[in-house]
PDB file of C-alpha atoms in Angstrom:
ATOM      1  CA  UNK A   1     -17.582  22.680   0.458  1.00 44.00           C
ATOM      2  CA  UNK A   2     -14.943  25.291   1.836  1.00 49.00           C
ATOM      3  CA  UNK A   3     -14.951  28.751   1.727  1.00 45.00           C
ATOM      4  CA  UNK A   4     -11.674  30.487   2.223  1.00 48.00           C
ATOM      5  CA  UNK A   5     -10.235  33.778   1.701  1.00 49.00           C
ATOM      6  CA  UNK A   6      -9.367  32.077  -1.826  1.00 51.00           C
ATOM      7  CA  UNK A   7     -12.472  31.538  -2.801  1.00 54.00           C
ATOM      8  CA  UNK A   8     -15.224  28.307  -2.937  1.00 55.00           C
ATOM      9  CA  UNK A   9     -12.816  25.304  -2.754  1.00 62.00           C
ATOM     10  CA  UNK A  10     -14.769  21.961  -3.529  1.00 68.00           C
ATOM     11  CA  UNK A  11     -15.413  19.744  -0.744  1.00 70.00           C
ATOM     12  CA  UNK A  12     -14.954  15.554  -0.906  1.00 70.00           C
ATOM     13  CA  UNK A  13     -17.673  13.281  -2.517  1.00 73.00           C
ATOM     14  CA  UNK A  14     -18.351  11.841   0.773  1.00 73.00           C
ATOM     15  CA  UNK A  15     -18.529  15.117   2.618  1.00 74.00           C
ATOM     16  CA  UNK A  16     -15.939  13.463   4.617  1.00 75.00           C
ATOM     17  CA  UNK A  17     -12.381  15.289   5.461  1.00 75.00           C
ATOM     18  CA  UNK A  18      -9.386  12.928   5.959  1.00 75.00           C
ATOM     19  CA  UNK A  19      -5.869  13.458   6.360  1.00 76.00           C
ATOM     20  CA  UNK A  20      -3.187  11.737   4.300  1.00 75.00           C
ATOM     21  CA  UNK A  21       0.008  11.172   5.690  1.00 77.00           C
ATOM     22  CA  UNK A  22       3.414  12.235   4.155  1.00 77.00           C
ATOM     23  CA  UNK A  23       6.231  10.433   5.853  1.00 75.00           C
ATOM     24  CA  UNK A  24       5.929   7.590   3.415  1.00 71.00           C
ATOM     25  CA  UNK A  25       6.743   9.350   0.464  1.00 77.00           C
ATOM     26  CA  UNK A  26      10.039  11.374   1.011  1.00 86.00           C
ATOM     27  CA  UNK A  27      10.203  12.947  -2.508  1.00 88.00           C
ATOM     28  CA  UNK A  28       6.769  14.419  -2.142  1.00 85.00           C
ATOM     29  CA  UNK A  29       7.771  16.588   1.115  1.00 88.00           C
ATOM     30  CA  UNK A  30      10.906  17.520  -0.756  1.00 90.00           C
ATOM     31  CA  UNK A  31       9.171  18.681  -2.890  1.00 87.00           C
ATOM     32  CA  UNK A  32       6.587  20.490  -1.137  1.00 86.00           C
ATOM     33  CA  UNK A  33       9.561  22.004   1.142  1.00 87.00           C
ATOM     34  CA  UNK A  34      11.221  23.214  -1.714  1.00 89.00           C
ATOM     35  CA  UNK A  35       8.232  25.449  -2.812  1.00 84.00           C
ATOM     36  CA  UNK A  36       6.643  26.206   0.715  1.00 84.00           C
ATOM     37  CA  UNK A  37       7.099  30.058   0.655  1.00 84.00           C
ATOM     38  CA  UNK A  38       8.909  31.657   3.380  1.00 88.00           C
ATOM     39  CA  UNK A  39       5.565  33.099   5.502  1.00 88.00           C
ATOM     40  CA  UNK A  40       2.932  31.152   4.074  1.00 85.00           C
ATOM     41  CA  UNK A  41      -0.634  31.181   5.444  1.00 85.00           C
ATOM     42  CA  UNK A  42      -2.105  27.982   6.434  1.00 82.00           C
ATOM     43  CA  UNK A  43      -5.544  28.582   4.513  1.00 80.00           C
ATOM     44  CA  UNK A  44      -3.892  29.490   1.307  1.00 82.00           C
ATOM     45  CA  UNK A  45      -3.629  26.468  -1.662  1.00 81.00           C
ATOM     46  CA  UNK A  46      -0.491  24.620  -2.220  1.00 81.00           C
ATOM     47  CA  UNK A  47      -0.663  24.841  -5.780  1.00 79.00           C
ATOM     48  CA  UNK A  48      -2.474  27.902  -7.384  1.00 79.00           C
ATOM     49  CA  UNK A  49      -2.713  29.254 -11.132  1.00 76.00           C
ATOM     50  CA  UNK A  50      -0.614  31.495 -12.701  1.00 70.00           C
ATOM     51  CA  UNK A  51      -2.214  34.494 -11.425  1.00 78.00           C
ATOM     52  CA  UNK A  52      -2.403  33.157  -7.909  1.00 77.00           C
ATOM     53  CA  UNK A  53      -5.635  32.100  -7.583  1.00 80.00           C
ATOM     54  CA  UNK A  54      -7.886  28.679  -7.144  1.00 81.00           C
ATOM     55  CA  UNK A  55      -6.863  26.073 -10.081  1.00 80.00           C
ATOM     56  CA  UNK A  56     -10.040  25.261 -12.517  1.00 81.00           C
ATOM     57  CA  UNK A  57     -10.391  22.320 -12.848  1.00 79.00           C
ATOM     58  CA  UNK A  58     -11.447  21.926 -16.275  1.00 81.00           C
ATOM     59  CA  UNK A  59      -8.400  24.286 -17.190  1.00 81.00           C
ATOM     60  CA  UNK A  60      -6.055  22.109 -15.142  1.00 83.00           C
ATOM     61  CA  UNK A  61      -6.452  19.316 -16.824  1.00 84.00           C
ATOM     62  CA  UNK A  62      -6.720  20.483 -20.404  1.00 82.00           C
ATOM     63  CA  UNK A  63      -3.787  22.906 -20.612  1.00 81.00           C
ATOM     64  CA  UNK A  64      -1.546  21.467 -17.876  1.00 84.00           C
ATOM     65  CA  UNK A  65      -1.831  17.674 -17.625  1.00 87.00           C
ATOM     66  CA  UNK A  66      -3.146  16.381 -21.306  1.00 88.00           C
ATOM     67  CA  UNK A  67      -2.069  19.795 -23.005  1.00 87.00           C
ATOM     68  CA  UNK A  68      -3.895  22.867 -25.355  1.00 86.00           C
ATOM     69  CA  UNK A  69      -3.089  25.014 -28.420  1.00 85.00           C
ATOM     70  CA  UNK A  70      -1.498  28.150 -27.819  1.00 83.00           C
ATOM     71  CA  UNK A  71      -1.337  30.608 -30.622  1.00 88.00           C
ATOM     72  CA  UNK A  72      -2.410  27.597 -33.275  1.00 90.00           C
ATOM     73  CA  UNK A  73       0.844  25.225 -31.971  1.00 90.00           C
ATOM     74  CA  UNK A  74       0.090  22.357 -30.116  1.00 88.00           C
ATOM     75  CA  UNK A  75       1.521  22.245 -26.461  1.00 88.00           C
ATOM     76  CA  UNK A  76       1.933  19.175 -24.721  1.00 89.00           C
ATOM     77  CA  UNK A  77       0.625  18.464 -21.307  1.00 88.00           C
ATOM     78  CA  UNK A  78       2.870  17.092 -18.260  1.00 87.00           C
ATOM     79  CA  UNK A  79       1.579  13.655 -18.816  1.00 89.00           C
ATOM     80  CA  UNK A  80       1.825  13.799 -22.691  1.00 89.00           C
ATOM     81  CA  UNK A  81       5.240  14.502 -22.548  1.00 90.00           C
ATOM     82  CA  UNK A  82       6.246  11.986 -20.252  1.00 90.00           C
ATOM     83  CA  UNK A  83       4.706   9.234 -22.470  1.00 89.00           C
ATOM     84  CA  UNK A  84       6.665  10.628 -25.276  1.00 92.00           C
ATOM     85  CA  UNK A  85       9.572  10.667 -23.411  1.00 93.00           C
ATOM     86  CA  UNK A  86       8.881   7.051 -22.627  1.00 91.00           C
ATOM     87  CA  UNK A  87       8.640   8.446 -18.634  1.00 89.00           C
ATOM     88  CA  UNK A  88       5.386   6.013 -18.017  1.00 85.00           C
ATOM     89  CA  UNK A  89       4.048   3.521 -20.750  1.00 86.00           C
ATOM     90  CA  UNK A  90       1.173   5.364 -22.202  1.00 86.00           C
ATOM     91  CA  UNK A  91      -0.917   8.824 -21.234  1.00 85.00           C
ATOM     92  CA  UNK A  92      -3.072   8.469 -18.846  1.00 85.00           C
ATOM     93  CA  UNK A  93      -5.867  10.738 -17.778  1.00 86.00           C
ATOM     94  CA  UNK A  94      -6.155  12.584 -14.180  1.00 83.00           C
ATOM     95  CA  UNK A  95      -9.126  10.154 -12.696  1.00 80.00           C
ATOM     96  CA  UNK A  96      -6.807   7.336 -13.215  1.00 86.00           C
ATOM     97  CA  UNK A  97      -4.413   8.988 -10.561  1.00 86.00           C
ATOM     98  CA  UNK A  98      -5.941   7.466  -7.821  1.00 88.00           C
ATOM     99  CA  UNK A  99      -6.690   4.094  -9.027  1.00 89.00           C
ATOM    100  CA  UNK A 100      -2.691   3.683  -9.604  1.00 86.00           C
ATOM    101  CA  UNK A 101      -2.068   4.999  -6.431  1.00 88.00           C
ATOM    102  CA  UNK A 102      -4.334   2.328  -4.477  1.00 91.00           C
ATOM    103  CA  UNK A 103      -2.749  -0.272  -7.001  1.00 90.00           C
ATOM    104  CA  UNK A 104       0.467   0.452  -5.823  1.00 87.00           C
ATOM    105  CA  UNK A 105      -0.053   0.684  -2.155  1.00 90.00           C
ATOM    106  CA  UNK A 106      -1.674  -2.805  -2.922  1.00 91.00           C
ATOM    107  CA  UNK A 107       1.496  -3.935  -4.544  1.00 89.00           C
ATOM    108  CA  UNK A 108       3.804  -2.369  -1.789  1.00 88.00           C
ATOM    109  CA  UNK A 109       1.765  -4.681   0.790  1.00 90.00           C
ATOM    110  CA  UNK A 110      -0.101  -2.286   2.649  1.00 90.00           C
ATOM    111  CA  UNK A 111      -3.750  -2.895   4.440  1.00 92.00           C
ATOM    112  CA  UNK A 112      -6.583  -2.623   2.674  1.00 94.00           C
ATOM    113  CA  UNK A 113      -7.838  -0.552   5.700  1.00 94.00           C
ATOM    114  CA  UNK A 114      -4.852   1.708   5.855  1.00 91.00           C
ATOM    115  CA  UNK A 115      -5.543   2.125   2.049  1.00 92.00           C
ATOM    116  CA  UNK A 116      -9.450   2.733   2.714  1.00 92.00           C
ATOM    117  CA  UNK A 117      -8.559   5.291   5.516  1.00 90.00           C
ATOM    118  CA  UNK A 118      -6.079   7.154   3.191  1.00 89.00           C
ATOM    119  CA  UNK A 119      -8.848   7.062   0.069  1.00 89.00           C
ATOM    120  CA  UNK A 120     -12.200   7.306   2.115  1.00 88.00           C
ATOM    121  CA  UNK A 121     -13.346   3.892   0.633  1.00 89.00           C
ATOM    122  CA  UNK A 122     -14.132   0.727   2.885  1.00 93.00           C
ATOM    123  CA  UNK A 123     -11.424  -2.009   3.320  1.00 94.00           C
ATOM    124  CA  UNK A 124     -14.033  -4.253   1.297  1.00 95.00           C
ATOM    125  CA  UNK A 125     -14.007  -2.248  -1.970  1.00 94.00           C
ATOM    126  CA  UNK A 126     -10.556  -2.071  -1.571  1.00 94.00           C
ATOM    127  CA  UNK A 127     -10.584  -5.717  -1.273  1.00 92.00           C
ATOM    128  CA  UNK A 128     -13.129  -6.064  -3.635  1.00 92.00           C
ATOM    129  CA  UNK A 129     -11.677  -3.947  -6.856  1.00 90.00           C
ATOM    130  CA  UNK A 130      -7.933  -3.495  -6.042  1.00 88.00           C
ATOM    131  CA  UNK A 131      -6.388  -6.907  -3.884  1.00 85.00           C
ATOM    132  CA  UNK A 132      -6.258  -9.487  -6.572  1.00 77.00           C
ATOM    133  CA  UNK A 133      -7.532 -13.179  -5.438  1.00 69.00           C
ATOM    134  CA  UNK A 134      -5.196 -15.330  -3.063  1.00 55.00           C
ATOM    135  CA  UNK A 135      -3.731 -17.293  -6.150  1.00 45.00           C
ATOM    136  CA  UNK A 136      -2.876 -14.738  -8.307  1.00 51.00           C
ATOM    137  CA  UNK A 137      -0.974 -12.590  -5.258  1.00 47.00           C
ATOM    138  CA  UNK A 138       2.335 -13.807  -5.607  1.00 47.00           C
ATOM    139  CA  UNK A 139       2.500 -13.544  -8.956  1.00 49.00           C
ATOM    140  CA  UNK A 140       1.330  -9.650  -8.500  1.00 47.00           C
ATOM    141  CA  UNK A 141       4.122  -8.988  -6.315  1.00 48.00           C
ATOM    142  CA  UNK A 142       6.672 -10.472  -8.260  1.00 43.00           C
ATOM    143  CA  UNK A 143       5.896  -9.053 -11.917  1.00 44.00           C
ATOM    144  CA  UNK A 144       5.103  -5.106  -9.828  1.00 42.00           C
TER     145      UNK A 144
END
């Protein structure tokens, strides 16, 4: 767990800190540049509520990702709309963020222990639940 000026921020499941590097995704630190605020402090979140503060969780996900009522009209989430749009095949919740990440890090050939570092799994679960058997590989990368 972290305390901040911000408040309690959760810590990892493993109790283990890890960085994750950015180079390899170009559109993510364009993105972050293009909100960074001028004189921004170090300890203060990326992404914050409305009012500034810590994201809840719980609130996160209901209201901004699946979607809520507001005033008795339904409201669609970030994901809901893009599967309406036809954006990405279907909705899918938040936990299933990180599982399509791995899966695609699989698919764009990296290690299993570059993959393990970035996550904070072992190579062998990576192996294990994400690398599909010898045989079927080639047939992975070419329908991905």
């Amino acid at each position: 767990m972290n305390i901040s000026s911000q408040g309690i921020r959760k810590g990892t499941k493993t109790k283990k800190y890890r960085k994750f590097p950015l180079f390899s995704l170009p559109k993510l630190i364009e993105l972050l540049k293009s909100i960074k605020p001028e004189n921004c402090d170090p300890e203060s979140p990326v992404f914050t509520s409305l009012t500034g503060k810590l994201i809840n969780a719980h609130t996160f996900n209901a209201d901004v990702w699946k979607g809520c009522k507001r005033h008795g009209k339904q409201v669609d989430g970030i994901v809901t709309k893009l599967a309406k749009e036809g954006k990405i095949s279907h909705y899918r919740p938040q936990y299933q963020t990180r599982h399509t990440f791995i899966t695609q890090q699989v698919a764009a050939g990296k290690s299993s222990t570059t993959i393990a570092r970035w996550v904070g799994n072992s190579a062998s679960i990576i192996e294990k639940l994400w690398v599909p058997p010898q045989a079927d590989y080639f047939q992975y990368q070419d329908n991905g």
